[in-house]
Coordinates of C-alpha atoms in Angstrom, one line a residue:
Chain A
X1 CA 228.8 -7.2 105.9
X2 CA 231.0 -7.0 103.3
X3 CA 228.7 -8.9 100.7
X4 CA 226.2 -6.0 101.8
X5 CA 228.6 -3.5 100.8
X6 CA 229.7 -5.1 97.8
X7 CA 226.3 -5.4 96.3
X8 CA 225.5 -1.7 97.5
X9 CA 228.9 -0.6 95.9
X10 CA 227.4 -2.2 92.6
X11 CA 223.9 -1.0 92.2
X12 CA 225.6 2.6 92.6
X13 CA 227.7 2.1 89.9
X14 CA 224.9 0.6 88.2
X15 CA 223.2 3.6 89.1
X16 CA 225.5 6.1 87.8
X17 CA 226.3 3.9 84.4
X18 CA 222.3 3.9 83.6
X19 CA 222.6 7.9 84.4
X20 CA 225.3 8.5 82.0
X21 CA 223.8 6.5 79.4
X22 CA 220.4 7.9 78.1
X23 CA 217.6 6.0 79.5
X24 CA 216.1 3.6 76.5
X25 CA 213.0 3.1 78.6
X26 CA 209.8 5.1 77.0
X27 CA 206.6 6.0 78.8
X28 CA 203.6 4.7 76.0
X29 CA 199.9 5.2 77.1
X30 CA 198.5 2.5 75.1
X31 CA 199.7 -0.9 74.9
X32 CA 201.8 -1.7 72.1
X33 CA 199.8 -4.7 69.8
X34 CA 202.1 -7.2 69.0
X35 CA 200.9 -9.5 65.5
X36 CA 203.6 -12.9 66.1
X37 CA 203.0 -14.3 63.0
X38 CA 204.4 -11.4 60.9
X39 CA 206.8 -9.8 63.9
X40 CA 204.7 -6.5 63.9
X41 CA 204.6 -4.2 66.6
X42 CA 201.4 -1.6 66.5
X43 CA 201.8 1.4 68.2
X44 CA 198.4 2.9 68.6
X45 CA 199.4 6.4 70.5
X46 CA 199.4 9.5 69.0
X47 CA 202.3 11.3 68.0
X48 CA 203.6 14.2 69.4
X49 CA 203.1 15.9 66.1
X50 CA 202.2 19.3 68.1
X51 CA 205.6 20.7 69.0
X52 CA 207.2 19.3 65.7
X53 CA 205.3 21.6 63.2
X54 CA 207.1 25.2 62.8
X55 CA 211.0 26.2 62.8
X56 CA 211.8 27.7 66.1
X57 CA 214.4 27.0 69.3
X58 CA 211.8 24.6 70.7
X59 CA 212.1 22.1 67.5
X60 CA 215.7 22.1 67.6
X61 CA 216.0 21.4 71.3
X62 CA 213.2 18.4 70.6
X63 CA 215.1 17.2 67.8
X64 CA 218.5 17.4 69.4
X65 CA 216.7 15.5 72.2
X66 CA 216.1 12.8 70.2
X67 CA 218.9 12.5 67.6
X68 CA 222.1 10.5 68.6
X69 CA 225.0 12.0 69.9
X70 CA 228.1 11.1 71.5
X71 CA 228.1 7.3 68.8
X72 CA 231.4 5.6 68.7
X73 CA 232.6 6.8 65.9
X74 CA 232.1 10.2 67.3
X75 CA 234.1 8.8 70.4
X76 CA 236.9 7.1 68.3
X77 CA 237.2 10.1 66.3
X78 CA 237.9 12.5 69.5
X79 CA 240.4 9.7 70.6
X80 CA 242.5 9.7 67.4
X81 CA 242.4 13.3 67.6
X82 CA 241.2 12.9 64.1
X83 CA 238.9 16.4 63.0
X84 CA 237.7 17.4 59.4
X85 CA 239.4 19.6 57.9
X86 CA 237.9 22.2 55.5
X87 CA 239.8 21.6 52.0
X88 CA 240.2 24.5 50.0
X89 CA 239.3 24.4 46.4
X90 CA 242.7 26.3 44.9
X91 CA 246.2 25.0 45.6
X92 CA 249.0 27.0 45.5
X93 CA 251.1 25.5 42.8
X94 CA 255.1 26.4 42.9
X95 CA 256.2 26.2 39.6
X96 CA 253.6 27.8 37.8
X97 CA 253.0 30.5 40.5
X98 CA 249.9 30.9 40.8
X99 CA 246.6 29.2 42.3
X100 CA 245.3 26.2 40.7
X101 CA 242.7 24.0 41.0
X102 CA 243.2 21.1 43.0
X103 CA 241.9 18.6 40.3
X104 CA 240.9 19.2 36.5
X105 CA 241.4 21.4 34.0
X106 CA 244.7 22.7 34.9
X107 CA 245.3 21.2 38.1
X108 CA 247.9 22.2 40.3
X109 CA 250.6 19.4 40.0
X110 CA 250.8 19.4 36.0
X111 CA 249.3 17.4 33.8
X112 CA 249.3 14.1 34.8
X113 CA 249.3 12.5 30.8
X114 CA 252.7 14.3 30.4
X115 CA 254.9 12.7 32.7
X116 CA 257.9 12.4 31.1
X117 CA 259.6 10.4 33.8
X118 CA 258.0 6.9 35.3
X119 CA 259.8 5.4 38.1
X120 CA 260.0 1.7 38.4
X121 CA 258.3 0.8 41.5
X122 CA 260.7 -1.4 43.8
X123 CA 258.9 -4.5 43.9
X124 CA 257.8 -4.2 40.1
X125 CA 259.3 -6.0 37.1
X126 CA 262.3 -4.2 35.3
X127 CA 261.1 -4.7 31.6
X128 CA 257.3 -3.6 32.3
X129 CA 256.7 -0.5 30.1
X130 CA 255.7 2.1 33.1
X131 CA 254.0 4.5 30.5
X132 CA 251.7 1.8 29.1
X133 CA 250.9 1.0 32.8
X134 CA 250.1 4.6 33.7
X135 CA 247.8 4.5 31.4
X136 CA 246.0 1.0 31.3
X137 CA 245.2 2.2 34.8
X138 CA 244.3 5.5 34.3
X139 CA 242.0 4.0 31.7
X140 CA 240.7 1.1 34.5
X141 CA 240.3 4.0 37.1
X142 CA 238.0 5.8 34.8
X143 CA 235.8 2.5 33.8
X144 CA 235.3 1.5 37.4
X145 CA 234.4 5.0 38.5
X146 CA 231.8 5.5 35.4
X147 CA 230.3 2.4 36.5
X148 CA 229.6 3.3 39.7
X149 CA 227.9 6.5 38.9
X150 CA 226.0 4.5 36.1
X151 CA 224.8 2.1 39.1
X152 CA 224.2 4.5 41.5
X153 CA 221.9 6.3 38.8
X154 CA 220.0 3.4 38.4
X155 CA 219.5 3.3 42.4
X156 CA 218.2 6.8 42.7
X157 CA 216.1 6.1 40.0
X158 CA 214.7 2.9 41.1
X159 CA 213.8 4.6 44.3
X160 CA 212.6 7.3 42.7
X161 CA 210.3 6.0 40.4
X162 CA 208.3 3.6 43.2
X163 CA 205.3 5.0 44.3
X164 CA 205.9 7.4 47.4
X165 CA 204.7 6.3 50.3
X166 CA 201.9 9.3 49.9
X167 CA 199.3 9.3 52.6
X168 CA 196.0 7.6 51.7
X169 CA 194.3 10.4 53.7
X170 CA 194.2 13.8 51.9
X171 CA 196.4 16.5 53.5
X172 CA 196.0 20.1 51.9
X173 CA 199.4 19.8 50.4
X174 CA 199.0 17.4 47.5
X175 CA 198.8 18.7 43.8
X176 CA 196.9 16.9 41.2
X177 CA 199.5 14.4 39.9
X178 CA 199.4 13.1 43.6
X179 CA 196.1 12.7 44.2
X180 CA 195.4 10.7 40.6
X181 CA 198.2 8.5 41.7
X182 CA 197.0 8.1 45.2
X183 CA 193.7 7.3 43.5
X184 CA 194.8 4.8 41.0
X185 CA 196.5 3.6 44.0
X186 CA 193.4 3.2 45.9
X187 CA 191.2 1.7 43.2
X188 CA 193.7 -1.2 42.3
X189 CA 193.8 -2.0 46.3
X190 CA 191.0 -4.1 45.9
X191 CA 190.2 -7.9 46.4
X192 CA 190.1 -8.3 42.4
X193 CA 192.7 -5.4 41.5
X194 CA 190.1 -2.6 41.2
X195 CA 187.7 -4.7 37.8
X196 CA 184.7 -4.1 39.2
X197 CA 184.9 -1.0 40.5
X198 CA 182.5 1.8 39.7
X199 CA 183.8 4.9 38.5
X200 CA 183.4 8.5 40.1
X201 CA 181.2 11.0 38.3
X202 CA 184.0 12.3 36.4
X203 CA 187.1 10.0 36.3
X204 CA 187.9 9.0 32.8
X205 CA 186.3 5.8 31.5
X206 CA 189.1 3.5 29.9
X207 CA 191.5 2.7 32.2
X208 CA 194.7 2.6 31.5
X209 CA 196.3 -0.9 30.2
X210 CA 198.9 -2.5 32.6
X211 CA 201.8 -2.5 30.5
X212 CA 201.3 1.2 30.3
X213 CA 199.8 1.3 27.0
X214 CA 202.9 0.0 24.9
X215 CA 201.6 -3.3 23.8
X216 CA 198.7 -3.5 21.5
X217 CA 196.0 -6.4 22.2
X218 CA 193.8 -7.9 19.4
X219 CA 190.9 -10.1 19.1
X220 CA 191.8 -13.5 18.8
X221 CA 191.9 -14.5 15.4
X222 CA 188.6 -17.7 15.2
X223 CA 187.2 -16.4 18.2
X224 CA 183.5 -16.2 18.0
X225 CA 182.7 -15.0 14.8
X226 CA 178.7 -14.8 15.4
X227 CA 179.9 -12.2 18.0
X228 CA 181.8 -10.6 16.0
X229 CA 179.2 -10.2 12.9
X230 CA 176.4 -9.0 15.5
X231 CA 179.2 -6.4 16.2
X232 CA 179.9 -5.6 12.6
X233 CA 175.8 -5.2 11.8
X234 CA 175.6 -2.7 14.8
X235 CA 178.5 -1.0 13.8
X236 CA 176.9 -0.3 10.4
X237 CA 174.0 0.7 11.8
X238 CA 175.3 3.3 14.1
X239 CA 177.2 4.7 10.8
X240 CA 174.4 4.5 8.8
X241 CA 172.1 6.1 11.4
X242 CA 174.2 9.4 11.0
X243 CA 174.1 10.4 7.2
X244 CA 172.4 13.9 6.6
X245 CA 175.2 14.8 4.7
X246 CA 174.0 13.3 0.9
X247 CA 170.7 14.9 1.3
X248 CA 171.6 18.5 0.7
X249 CA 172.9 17.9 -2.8
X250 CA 170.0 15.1 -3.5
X251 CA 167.5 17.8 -2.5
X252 CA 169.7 20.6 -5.0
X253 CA 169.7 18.2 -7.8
X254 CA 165.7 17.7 -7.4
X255 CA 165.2 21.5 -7.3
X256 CA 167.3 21.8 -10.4
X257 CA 165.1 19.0 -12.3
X258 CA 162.0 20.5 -10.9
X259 CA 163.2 24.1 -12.6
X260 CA 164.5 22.5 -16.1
X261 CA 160.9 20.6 -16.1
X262 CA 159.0 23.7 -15.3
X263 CA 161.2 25.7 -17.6
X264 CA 160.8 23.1 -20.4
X265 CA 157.1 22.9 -20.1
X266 CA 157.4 26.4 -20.2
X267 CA 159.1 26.4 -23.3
X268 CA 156.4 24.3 -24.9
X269 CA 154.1 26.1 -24.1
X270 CA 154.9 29.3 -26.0
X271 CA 157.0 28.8 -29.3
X272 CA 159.5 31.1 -28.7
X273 CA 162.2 29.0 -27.1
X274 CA 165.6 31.5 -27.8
X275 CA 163.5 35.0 -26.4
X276 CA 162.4 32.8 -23.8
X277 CA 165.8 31.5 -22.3
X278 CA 167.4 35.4 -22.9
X279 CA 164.5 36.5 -21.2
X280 CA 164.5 33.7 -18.7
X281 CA 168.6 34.8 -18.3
X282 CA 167.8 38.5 -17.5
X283 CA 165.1 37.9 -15.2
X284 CA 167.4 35.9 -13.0
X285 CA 170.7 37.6 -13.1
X286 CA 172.0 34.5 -10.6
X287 CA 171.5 31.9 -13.2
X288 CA 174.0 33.3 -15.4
X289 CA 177.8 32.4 -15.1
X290 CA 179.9 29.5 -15.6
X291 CA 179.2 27.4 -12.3
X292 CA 176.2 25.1 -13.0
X293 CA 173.0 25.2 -10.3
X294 CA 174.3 22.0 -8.1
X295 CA 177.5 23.1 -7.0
X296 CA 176.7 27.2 -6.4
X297 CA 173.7 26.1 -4.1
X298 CA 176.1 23.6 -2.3
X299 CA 178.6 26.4 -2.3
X300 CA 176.4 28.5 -0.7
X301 CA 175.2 25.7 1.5
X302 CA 178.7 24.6 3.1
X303 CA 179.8 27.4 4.4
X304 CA 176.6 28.2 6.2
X305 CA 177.2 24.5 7.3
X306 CA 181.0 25.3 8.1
X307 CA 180.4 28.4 9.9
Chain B
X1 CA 196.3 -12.9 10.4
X2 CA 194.3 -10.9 12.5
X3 CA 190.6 -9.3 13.1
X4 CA 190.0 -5.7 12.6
X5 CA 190.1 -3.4 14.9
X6 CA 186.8 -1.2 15.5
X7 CA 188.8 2.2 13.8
X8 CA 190.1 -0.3 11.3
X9 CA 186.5 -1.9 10.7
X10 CA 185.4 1.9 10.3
X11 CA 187.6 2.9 7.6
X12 CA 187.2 -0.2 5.8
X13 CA 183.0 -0.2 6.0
X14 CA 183.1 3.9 5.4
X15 CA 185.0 3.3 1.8
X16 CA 183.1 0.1 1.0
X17 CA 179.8 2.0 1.8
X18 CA 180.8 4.9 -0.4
X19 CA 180.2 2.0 -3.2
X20 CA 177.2 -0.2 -2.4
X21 CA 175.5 1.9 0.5
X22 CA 173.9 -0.2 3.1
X23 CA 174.2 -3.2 1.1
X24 CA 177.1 -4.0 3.0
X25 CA 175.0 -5.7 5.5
X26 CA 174.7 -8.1 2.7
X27 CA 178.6 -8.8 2.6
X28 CA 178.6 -9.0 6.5
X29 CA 175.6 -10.9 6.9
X30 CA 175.3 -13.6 4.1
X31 CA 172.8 -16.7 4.3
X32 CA 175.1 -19.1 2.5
X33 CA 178.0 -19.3 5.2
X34 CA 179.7 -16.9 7.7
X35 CA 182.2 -14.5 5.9
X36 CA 184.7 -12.4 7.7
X37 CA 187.5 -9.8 7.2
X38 CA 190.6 -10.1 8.5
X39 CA 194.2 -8.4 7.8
X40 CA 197.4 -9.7 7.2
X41 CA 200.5 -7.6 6.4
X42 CA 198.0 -4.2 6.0
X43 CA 195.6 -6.2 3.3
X44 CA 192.2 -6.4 4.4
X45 CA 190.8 -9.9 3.0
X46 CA 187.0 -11.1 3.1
X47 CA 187.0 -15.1 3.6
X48 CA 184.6 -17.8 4.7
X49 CA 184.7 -18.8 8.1
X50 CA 186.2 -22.9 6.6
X51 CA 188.7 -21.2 4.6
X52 CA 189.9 -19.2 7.5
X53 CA 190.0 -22.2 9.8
X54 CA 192.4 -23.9 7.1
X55 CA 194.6 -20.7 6.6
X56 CA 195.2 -20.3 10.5
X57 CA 197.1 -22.9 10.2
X58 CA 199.9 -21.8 7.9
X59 CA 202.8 -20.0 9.0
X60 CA 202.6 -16.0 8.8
X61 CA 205.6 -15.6 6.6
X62 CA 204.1 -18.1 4.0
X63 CA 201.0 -17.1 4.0
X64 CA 200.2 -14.8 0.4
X65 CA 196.9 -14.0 0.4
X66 CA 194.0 -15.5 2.0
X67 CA 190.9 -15.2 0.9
X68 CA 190.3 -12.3 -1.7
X69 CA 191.8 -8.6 -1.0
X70 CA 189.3 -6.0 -0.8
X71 CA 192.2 -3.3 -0.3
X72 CA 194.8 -2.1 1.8
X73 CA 195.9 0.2 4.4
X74 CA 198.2 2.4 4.0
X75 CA 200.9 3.9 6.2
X76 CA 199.1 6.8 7.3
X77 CA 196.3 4.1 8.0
X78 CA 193.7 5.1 4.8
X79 CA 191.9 2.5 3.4
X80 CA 192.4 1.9 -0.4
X81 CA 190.1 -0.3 -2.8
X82 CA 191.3 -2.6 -4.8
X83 CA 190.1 -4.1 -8.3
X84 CA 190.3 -7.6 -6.3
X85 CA 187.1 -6.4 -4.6
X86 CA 185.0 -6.3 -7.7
X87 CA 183.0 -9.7 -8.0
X88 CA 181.5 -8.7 -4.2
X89 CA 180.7 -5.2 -5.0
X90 CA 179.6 -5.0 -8.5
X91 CA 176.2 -7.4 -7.6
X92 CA 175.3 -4.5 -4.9
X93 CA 176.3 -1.3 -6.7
X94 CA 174.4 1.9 -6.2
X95 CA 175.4 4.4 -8.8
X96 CA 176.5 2.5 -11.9
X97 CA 178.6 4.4 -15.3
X98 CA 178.1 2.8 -18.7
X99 CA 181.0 3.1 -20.9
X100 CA 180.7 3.3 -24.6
X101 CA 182.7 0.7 -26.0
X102 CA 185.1 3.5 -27.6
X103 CA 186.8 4.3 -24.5
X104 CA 186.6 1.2 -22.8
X105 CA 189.9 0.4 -23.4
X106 CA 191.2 4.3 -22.4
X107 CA 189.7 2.9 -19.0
X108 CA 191.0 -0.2 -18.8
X109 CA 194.5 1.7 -19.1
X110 CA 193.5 3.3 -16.4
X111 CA 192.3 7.1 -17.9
X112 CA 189.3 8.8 -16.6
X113 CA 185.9 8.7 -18.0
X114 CA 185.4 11.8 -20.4
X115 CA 181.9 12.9 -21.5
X116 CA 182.4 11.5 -25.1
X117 CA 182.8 7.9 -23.8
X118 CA 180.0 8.0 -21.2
X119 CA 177.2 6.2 -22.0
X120 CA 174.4 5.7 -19.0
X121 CA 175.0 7.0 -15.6
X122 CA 172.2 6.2 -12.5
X123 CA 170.1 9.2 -12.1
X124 CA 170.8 10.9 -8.9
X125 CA 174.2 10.1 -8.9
X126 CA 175.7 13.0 -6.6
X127 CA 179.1 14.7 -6.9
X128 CA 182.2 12.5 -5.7
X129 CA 179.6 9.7 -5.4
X130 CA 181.8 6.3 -5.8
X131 CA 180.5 4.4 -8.9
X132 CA 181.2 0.8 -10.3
X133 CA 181.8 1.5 -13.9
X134 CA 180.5 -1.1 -16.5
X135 CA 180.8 -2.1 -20.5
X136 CA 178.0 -1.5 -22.1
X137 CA 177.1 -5.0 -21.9
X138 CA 176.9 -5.2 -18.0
X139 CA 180.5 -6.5 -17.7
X140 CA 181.9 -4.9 -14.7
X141 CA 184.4 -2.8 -15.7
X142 CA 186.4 -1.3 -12.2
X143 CA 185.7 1.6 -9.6
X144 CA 185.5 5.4 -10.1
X145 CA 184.5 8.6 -8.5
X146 CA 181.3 10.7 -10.2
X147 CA 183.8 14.0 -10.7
X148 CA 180.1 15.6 -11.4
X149 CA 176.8 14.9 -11.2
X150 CA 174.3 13.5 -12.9
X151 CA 172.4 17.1 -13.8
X152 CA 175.7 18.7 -14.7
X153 CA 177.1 15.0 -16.6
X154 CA 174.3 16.4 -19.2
X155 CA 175.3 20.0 -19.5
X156 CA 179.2 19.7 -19.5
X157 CA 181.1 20.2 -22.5
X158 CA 182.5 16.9 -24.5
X159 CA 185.9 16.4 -22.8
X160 CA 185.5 17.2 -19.8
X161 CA 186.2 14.4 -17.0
X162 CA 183.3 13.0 -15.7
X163 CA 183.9 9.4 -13.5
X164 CA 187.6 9.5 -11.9
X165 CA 189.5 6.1 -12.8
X166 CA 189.6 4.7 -9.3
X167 CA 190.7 0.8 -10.2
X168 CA 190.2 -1.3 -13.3
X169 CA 190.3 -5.3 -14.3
X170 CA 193.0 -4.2 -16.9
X171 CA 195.4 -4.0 -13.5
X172 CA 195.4 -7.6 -13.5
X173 CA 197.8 -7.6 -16.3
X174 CA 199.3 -4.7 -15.3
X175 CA 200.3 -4.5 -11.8
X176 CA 200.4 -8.2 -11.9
X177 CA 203.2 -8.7 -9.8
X178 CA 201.9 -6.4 -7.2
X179 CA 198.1 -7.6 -6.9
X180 CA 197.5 -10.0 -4.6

């Protein structure tokens, strides 16, 4: 009878304990899929993703659901009677009458490099100078604190500058620098680091070096020169392929020797050579002037190629 | 010691064709052994393929100079001919200047060409074509730039310049110390 009672007695408490607590036991419709060899558990349902989009009463009742409450140090808190108290950023201070700040420029309690009076500490030694000690850790306070921000800079940044864990999938919210970096992302994600990869219609065709473009790569030097003459010969070629520049003033030149010849059998032909250049002069006022035939034409010419 | 790099090799075959023209196919391509360029310290040299096996072995900082020097590039990365590159180009030279033998020596002290002291000049040599200037007994003399061409060379006054003094074999005596 009364080990009957006793073990009801218990499973009501046990009742009540596993009320007051918040149940830990979830409803899941799919299985969980368990992977032993690397301790992974895959959970394959859906999330309720529904009632978290939007601001609204709803959402904060969800999330107030689910966030922890009532933790021990909550508890221990309430037991010390220990609450946070609101500091105020001005101090009143007595002898200059009038509100300072609480630290800095002008704090409230004088300036601390002034102290013209330096106790001796009771358990310190007597000849120690107290000013030099003041300020050896003054200066130590400073170092250690500007080496902490120092390395807690260098932790933002480290986890700053890894790649997001970005979606693979594209949501409507991602601007361009994310979606290049999601695709570089993506095309490196292959079996042999994204080397034979084709390339999409318009994605740029060098990609860029691993070390980020810093270090400069060169041929080796005796590597295979019959490669590298084949190279040379159809590098010449392209560049000599592409030379329509030479012609214009080749073609000027032979106009020019085509006109002196003319002119010159012209010349022969009736005796008198000085009427004939005056005449030839007046008849074509362009001739005249200082700049010879050659470089007027190609003056003519470049702009028209310019423009 | 290195190979050239393709905008390197561009430069480098741009000037050189300004000189000889498609000829340098001959320089690239030669049936007596396989020649290359490489650079070391910003000097573009032209060597046999034995001779660069035997300088690859020689420390970078002890190395002076191998092969022969066919210019240099400079800190804004222009290529610049050098005299050194004369015994390869003169044999392929397109556009060649005689110069009388009174102002041979004003070119070999490195003054441009005037009229008065030019004695042949290729026909169809164009403006700012680049010439290998000669004596007038087909020794070669150094590198210039045709500052007019061959049509005007004929109607310009006396003094007036007409091949800019680009290099010379009188530098060998006086930049010695800075010729490779």
């Amino acid at each position: 009878m009364a080990a009957v009672r006793v073990e009801a007695v218990l499973a009501a408490a046990e009742e009540q304990e596993a009320e007051k607590r918040r149940s830990i036991t979830v409803e899941k419709e799919l299985e969980l899929e368990f992977d032993l060899g690397n301790l992974l558990a895959l959970d394959r349902n859906p999330p309720p993703a529904a009632a978290l989009r939007g601001a609204g009463p709803r959402r904060e009742a969800l999330l107030r659901a689910l966030a922890r409450d009532n933790t021990q140090l909550l508890q221990f808190a309430r037991l010390k009677g220990i609450r946070r108290r609101k500091k105020t950023s001005l101090v009143w201070d007595e002898q200059a009458k009038e509100w300072r700040r609480r630290w800095g420029y002008r704090r409230a309690g004088g300036d601390p490099s002034r102290a013209w009076l330096a106790e001796v500490p009771a358990g310190a030694d007597p000849e120690e100078d107290q000013f030099a000690r003041l300020r050896r850790e003054k200066r130590e306070r400073v170092a250690r604190n500007e080496l902490n921000r120092l390395r807690n800079l260098a932790r933002a940044h480290r986890a700053g500058s890894t790649v997001p864990a970005a979606p693979l999938h594209p949501t409507g919210h991602q601007d361009r620098e994310e979606l290049r970096r999601v695709a570089r992302v993506a095309r490196v994600s292959t079996a042999s680091l994204g080397r034979f990869q084709p390339r999409l219609p318009k994605e740029p065709a060098e990609p860029p070096s691993r070390s980020g473009g810093k270090k400069r790569r060169f041929d080796p030097l005796l590597g295979n020169l019959a490669a590298e003459r084949s190279r040379q010969l159809e590098l010449l070629r392209d560049m000599s392929s592409k030379k329509p520049v030479l012609d214009i003033t080749r073609a000027v030149n032979k106009q020019l020797r085509q006109e002196e010849a003319e002119a010159a059998a012209a010349n022969k032909g009736k005796k008198q050579s000085k009427r004939g250049k005056r005449g030839r002069r007046q008849q074509r006022p362009g001739r005249s002037g200082k700049k010879s035939g050659a470089r007027r034409q190609q003056q003519q010419q470049k702009p028209a190629v310019g423009g | 010691m290195r190979p050239l790099t393709e905008a390197e090799t561009r430069a480098v075959f741009e000037k050189l064709g300004k000189y000889i023209g498609e000829n340098i196919q001959l320089l690239v391509d030669r049936p007596d052994g396989t020649y290359c360029f490489r650079l070391h310290r910003d000097r573009v040299y032209y060597l046999s393929e034995k001779l660069l096996k035997l300088a690859a072995s020689v420390p970078r900082e002890s190395l002076v100079a191998p092969g022969t020097c066919f210019g240099k590039f400079t800190k804004s990365q222009k290529f610049r001919l050098s005299v050194t590159a004369l015994d390869f180009l003169a044999p392929y030279a397109k556009y060649k200047v005689w110069v009388k033998p009174g102002s041979e020596q004003s070119f070999l002290y490195g003054n441009h060409v005037l009229k008065s002291g030019l004695g042949r000049i290729t026909e169809n040599t164009a403006q700012y074509q680049g010439v290998v200037v000669y004596s007038m007994a087909d020794v070669p003399l150094g590198f210039g730039v045709a500052a007019k061409s061959t049509q005007e060379c004929r109607k310009v006054d006396p003094l007036a310049i007409v091949v800019f003094h680009q290099a010379d074999v009188g530098e060998y005596v006086r930049n010695e110390d800075t010729l490779t």
